[in-house]
GROMACS .gro file of N, CA and C in nm:
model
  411
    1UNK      N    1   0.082  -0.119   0.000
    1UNK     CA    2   0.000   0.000   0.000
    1UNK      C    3   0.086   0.125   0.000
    2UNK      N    4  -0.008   0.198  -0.077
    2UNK     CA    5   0.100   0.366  -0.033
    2UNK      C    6   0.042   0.460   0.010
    3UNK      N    7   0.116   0.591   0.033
    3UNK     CA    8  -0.010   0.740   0.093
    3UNK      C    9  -0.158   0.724   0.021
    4UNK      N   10  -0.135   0.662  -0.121
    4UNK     CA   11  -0.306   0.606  -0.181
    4UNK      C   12  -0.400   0.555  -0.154
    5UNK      N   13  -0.338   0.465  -0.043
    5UNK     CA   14  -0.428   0.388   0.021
    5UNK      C   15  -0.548   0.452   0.086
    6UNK      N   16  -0.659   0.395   0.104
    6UNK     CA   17  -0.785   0.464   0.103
    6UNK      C   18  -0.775   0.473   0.320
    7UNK      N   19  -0.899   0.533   0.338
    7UNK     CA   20  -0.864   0.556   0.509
    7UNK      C   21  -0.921   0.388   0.540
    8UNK      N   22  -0.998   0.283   0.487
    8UNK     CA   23  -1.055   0.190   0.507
    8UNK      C   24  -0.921   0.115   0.521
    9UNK      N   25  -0.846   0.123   0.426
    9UNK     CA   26  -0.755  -0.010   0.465
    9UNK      C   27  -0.609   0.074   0.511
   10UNK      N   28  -0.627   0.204   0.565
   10UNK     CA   29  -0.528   0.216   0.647
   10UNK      C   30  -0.595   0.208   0.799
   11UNK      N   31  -0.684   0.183   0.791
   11UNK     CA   32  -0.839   0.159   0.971
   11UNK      C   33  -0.802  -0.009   0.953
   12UNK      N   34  -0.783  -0.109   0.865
   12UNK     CA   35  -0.761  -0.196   0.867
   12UNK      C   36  -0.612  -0.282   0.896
   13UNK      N   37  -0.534  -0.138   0.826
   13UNK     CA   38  -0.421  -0.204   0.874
   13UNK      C   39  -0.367  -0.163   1.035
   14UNK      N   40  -0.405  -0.068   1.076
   14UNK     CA   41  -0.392  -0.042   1.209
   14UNK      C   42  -0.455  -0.140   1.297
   15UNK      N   43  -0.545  -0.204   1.269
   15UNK     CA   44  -0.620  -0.324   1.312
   15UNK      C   45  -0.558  -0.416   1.324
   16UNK      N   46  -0.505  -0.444   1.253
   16UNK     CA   47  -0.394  -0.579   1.231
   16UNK      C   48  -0.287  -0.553   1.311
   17UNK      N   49  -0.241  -0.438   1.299
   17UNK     CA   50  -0.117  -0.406   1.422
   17UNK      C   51  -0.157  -0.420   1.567
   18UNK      N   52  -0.283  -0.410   1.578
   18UNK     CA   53  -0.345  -0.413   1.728
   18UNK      C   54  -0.333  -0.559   1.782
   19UNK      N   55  -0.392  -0.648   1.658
   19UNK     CA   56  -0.430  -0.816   1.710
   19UNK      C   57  -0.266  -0.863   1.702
   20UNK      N   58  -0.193  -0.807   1.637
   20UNK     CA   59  -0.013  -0.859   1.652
   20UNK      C   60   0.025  -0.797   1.790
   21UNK      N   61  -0.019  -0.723   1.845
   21UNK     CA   62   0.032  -0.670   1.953
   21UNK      C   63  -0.016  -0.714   2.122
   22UNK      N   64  -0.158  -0.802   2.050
   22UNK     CA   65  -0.246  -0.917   2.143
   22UNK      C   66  -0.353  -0.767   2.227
   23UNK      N   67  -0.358  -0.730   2.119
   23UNK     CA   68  -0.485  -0.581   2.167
   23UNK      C   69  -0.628  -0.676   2.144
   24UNK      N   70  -0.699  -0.638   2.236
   24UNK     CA   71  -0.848  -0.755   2.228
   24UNK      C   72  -0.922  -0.645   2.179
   25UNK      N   73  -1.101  -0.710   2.192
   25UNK     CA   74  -1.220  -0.603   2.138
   25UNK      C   75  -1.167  -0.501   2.071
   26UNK      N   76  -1.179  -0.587   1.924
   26UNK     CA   77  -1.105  -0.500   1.836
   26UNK      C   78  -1.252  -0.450   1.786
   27UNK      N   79  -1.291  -0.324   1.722
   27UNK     CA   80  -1.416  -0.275   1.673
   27UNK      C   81  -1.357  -0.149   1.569
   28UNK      N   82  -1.421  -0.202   1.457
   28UNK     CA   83  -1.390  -0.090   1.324
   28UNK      C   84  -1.518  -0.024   1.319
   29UNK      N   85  -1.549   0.063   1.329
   29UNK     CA   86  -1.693   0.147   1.337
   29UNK      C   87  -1.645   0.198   1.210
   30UNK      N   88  -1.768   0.238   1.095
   30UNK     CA   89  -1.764   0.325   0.987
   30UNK      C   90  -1.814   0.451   1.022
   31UNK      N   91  -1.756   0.576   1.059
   31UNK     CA   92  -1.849   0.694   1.125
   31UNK      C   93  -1.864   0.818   1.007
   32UNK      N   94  -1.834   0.732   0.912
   32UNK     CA   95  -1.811   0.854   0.830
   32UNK      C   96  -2.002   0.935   0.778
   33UNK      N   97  -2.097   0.863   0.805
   33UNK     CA   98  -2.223   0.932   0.785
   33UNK      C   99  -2.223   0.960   0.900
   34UNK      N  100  -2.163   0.994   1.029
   34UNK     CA  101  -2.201   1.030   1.157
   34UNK      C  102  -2.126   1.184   1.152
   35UNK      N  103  -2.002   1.151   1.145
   35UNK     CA  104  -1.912   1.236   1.149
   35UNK      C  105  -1.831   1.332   1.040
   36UNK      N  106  -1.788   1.464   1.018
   36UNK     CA  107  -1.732   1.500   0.975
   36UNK      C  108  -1.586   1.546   0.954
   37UNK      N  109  -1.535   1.474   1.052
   37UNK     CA  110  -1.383   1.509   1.092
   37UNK      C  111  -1.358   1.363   1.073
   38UNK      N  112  -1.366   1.214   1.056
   38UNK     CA  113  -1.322   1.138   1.027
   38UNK      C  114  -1.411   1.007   0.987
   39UNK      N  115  -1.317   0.959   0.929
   39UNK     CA  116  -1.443   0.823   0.863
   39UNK      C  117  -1.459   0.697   0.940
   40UNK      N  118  -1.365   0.664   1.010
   40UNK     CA  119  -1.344   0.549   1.062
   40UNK      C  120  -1.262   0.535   1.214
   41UNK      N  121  -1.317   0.470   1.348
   41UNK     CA  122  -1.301   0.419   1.435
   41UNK      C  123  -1.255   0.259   1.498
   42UNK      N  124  -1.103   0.285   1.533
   42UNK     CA  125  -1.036   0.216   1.521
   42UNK      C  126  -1.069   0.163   1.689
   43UNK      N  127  -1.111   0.100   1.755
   43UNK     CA  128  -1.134   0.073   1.883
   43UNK      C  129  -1.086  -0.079   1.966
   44UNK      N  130  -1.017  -0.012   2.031
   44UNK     CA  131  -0.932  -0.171   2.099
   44UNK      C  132  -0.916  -0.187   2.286
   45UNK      N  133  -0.883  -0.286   2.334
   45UNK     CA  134  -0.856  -0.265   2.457
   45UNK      C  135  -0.678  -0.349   2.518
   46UNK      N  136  -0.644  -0.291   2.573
   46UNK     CA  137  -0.517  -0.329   2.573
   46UNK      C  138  -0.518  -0.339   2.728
   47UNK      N  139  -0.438  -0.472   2.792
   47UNK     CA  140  -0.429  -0.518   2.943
   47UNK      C  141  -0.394  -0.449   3.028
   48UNK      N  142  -0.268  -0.356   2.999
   48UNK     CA  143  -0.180  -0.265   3.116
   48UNK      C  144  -0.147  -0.173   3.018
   49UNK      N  145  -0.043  -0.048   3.091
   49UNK     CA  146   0.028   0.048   3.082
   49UNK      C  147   0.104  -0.018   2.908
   50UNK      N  148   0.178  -0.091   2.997
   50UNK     CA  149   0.302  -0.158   2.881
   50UNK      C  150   0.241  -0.205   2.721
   51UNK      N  151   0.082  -0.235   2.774
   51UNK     CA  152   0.044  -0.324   2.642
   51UNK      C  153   0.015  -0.217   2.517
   52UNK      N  154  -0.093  -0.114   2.634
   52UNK     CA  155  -0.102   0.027   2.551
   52UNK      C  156  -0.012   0.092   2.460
   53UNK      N  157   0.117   0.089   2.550
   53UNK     CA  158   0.241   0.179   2.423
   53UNK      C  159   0.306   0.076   2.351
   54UNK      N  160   0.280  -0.054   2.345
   54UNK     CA  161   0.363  -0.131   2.259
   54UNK      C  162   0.218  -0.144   2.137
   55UNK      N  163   0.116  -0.170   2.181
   55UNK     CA  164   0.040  -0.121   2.066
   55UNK      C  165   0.045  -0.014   1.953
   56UNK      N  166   0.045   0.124   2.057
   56UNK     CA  167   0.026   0.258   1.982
   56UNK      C  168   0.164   0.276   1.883
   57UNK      N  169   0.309   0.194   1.918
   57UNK     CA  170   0.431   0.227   1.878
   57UNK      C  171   0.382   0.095   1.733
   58UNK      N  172   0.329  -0.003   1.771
   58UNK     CA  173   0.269  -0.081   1.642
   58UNK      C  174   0.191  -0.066   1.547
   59UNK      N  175   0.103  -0.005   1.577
   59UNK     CA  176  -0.008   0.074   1.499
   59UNK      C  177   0.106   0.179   1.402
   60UNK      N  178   0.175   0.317   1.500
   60UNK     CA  179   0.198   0.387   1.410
   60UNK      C  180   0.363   0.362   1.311
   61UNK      N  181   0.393   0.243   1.328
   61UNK     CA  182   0.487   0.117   1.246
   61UNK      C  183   0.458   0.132   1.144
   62UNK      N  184   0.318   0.026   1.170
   62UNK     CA  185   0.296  -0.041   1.061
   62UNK      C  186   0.211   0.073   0.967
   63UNK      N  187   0.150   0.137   1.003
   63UNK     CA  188   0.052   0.239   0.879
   63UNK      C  189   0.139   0.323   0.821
   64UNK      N  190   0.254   0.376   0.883
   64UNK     CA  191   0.382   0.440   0.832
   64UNK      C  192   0.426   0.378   0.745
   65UNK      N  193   0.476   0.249   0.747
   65UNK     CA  194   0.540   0.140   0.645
   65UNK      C  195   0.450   0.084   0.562
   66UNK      N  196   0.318   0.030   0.530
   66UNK     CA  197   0.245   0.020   0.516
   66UNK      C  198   0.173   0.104   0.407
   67UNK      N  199   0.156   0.218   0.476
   67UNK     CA  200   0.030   0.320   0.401
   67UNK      C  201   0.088   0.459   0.389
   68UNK      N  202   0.217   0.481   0.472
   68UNK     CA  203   0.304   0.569   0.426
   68UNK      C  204   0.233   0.727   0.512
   69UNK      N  205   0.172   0.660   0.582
   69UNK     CA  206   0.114   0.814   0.683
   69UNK      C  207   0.187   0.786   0.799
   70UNK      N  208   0.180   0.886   0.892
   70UNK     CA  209   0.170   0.897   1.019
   70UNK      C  210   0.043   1.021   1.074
   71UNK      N  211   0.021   0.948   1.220
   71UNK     CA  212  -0.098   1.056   1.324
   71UNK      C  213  -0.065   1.214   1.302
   72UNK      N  214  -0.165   1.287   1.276
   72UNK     CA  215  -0.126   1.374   1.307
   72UNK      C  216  -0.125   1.464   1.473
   73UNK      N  217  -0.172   1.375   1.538
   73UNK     CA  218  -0.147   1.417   1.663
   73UNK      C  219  -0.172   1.249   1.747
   74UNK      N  220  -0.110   1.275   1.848
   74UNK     CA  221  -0.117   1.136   1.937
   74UNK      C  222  -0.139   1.170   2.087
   75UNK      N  223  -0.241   1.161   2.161
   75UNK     CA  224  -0.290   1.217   2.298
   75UNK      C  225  -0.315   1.107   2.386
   76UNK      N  226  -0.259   1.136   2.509
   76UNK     CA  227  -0.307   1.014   2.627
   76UNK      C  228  -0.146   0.922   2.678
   77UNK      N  229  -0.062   0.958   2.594
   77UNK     CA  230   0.093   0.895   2.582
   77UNK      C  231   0.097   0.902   2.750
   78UNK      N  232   0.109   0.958   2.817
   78UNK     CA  233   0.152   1.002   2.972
   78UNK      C  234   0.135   0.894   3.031
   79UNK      N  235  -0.032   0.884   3.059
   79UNK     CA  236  -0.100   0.808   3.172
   79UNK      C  237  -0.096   0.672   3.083
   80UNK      N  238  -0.115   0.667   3.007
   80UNK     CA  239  -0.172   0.557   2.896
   80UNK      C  240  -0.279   0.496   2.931
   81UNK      N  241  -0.372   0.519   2.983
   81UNK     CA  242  -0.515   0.474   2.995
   81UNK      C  243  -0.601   0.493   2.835
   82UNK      N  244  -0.586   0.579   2.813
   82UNK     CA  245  -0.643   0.592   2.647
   82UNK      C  246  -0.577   0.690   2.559
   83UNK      N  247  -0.478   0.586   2.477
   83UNK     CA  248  -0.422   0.702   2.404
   83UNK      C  249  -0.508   0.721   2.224
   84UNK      N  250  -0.534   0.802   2.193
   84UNK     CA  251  -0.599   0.852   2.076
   84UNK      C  252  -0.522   0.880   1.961
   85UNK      N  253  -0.502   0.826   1.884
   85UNK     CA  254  -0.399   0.803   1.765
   85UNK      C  255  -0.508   0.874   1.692
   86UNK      N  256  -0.474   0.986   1.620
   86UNK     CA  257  -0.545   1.086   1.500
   86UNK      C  258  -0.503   1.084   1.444
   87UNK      N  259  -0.522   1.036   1.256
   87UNK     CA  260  -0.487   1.043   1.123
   87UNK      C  261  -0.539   1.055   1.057
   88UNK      N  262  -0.644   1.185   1.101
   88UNK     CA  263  -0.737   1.195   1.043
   88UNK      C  264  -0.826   1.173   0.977
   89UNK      N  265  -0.802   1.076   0.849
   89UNK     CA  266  -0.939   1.010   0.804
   89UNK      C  267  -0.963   0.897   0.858
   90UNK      N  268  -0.883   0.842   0.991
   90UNK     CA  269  -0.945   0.734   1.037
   90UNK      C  270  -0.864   0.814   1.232
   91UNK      N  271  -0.918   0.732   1.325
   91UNK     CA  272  -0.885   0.773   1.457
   91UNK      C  273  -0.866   0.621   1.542
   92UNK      N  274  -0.777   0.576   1.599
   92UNK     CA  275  -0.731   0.489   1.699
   92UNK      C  276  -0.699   0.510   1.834
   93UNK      N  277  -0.816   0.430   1.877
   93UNK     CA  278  -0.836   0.440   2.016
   93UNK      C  279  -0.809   0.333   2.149
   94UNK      N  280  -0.705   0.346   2.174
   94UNK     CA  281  -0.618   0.203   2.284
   94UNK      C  282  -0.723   0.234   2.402
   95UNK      N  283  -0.794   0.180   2.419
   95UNK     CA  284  -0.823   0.168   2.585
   95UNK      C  285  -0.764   0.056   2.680
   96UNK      N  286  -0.729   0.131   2.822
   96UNK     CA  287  -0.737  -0.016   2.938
   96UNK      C  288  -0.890  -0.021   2.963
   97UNK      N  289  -0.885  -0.183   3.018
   97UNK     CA  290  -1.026  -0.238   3.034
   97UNK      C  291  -1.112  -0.114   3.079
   98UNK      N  292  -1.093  -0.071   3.215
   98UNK     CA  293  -1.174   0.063   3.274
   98UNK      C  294  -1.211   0.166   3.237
   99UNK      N  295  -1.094   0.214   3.125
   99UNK     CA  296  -1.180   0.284   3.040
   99UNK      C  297  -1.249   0.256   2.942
  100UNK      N  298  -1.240   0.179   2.896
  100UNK     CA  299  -1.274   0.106   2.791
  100UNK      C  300  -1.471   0.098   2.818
  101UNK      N  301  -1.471   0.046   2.910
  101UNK     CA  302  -1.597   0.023   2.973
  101UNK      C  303  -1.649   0.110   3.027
  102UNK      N  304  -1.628   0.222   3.072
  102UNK     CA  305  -1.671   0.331   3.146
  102UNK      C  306  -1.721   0.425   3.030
  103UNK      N  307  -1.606   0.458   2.923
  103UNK     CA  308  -1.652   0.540   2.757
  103UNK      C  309  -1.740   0.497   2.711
  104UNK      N  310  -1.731   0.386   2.651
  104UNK     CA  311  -1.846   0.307   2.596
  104UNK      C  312  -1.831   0.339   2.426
  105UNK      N  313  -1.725   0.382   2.381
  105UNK     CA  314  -1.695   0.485   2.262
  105UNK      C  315  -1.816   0.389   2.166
  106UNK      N  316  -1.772   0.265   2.133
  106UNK     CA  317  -1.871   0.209   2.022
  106UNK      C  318  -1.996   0.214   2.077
  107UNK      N  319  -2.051   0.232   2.152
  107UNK     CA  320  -2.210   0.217   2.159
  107UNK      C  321  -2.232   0.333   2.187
  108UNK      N  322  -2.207   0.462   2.199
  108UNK     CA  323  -2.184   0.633   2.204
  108UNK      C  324  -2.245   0.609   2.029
  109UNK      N  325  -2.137   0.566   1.954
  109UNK     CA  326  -2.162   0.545   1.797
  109UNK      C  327  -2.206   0.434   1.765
  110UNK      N  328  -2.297   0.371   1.781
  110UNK     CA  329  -2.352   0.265   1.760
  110UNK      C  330  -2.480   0.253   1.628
  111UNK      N  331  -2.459   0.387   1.581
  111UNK     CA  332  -2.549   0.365   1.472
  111UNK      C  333  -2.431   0.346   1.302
  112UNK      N  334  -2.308   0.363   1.365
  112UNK     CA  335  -2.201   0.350   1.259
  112UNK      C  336  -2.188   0.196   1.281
  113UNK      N  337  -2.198   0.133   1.098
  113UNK     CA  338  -2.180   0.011   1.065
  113UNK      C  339  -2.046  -0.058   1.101
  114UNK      N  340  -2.008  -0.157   1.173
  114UNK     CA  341  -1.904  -0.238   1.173
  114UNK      C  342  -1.832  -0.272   1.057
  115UNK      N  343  -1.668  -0.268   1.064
  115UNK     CA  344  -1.626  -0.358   0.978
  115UNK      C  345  -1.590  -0.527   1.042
  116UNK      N  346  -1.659  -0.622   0.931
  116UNK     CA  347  -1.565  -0.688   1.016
  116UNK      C  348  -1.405  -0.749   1.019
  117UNK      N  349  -1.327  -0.742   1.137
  117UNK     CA  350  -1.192  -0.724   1.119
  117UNK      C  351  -1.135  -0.840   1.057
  118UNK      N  352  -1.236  -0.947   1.019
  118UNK     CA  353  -1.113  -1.039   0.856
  118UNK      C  354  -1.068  -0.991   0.793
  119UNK      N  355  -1.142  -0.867   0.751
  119UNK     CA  356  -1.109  -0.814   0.655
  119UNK      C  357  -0.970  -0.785   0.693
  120UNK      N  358  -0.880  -0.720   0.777
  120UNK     CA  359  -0.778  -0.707   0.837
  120UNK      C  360  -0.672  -0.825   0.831
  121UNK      N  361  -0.731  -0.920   0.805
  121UNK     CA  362  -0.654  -1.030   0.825
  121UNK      C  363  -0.678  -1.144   0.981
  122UNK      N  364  -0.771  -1.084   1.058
  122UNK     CA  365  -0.742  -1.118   1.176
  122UNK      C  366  -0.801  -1.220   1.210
  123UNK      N  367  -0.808  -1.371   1.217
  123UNK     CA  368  -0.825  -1.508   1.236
  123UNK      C  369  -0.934  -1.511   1.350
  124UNK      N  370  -0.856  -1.485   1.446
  124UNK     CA  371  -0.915  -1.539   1.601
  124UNK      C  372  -0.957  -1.436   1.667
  125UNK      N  373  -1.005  -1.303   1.658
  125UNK     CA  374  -1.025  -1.237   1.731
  125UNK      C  375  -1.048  -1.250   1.879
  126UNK      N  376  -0.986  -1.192   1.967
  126UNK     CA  377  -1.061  -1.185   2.107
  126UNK      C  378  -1.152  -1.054   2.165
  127UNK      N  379  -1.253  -1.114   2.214
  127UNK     CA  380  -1.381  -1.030   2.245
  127UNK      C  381  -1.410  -1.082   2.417
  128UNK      N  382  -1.445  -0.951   2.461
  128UNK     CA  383  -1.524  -0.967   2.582
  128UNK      C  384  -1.665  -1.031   2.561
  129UNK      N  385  -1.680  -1.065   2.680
  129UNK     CA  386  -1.827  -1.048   2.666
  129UNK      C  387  -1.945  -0.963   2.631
  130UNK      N  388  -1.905  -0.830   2.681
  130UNK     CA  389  -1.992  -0.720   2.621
  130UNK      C  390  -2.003  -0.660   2.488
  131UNK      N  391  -1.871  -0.672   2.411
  131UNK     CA  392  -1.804  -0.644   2.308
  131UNK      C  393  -1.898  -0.770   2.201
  132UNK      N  394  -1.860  -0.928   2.274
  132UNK     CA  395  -1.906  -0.991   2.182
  132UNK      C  396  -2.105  -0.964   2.174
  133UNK      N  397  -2.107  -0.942   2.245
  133UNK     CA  398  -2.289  -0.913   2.227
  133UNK      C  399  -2.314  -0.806   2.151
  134UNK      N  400  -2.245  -0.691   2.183
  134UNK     CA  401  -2.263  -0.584   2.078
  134UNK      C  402  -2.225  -0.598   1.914
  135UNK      N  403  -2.116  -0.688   1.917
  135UNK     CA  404  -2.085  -0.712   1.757
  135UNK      C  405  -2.200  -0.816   1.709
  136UNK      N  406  -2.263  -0.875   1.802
  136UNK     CA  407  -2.365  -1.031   1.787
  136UNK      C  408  -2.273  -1.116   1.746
  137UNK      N  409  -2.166  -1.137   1.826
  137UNK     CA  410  -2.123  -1.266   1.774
  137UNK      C  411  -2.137  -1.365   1.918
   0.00000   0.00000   0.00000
């Protein structure tokens, strides 16, 4: 892929960097009829501190190498409870479990269509329980 690449399969390939990085409740929201500042919601949950920045440093790897972008801004780095990866036509969102569950980001947007993350490549997904009811799987 190059900077050509569309925001769908650079939301996809950031996806794939998440499940290599063992990031769970992975959720691709399409927000682009919701929203006007971006098309796509990249939504994950990551175990600890450590899992968070080895994600976010994977994510912005692989879409760099990949798709030839980088974020234009990256927020939450400090605490790492939720860091917000912005690249504008798509947005990546690391949560720990607590926040994760407390935001509620996909069901906030819950009228934006799912992708689902095969498309990504991603085999085995892991899902919570709440996560898996909301996707209906």
């Amino acid at each position: 892929m190059s900077s050509e690449s569309t925001s769908r399969e650079q939301a996809l390939v950031a996806a794939k960097a998440i499940d290599d990085k063992k990031g769970t409740d992975i959720v691709i929201q399409d927000v682009s009829k919701l929203l006007n500042i971006t098309d796509y919601f990249v939504i994950c949950t990551a175990a600890n501190n450590r899992r968070v920045d080895a994600i976010a440093e994977a994510v912005e790897e692989m879409v760099r190498k990949e798709c030839g972008v980088k974020p234009t801004s990256v927020e939450g780095e400090e605490e790492s409870k939720w860091v917000l990866m912005d690249y504008g036509s798509f947005v990546v969102h690391i949560f720990q479990p607590a926040e994760r569950d407390y935001y509620r980001l996909e069901q906030l947007w819950d009228a934006a269509p799912t992708l689902d993350v095969a498309a990504a490549g991603i085999e085995d997904p892991v899902y919570s329980e709440r996560i898996a009811n909301l996707l209906g799987r």
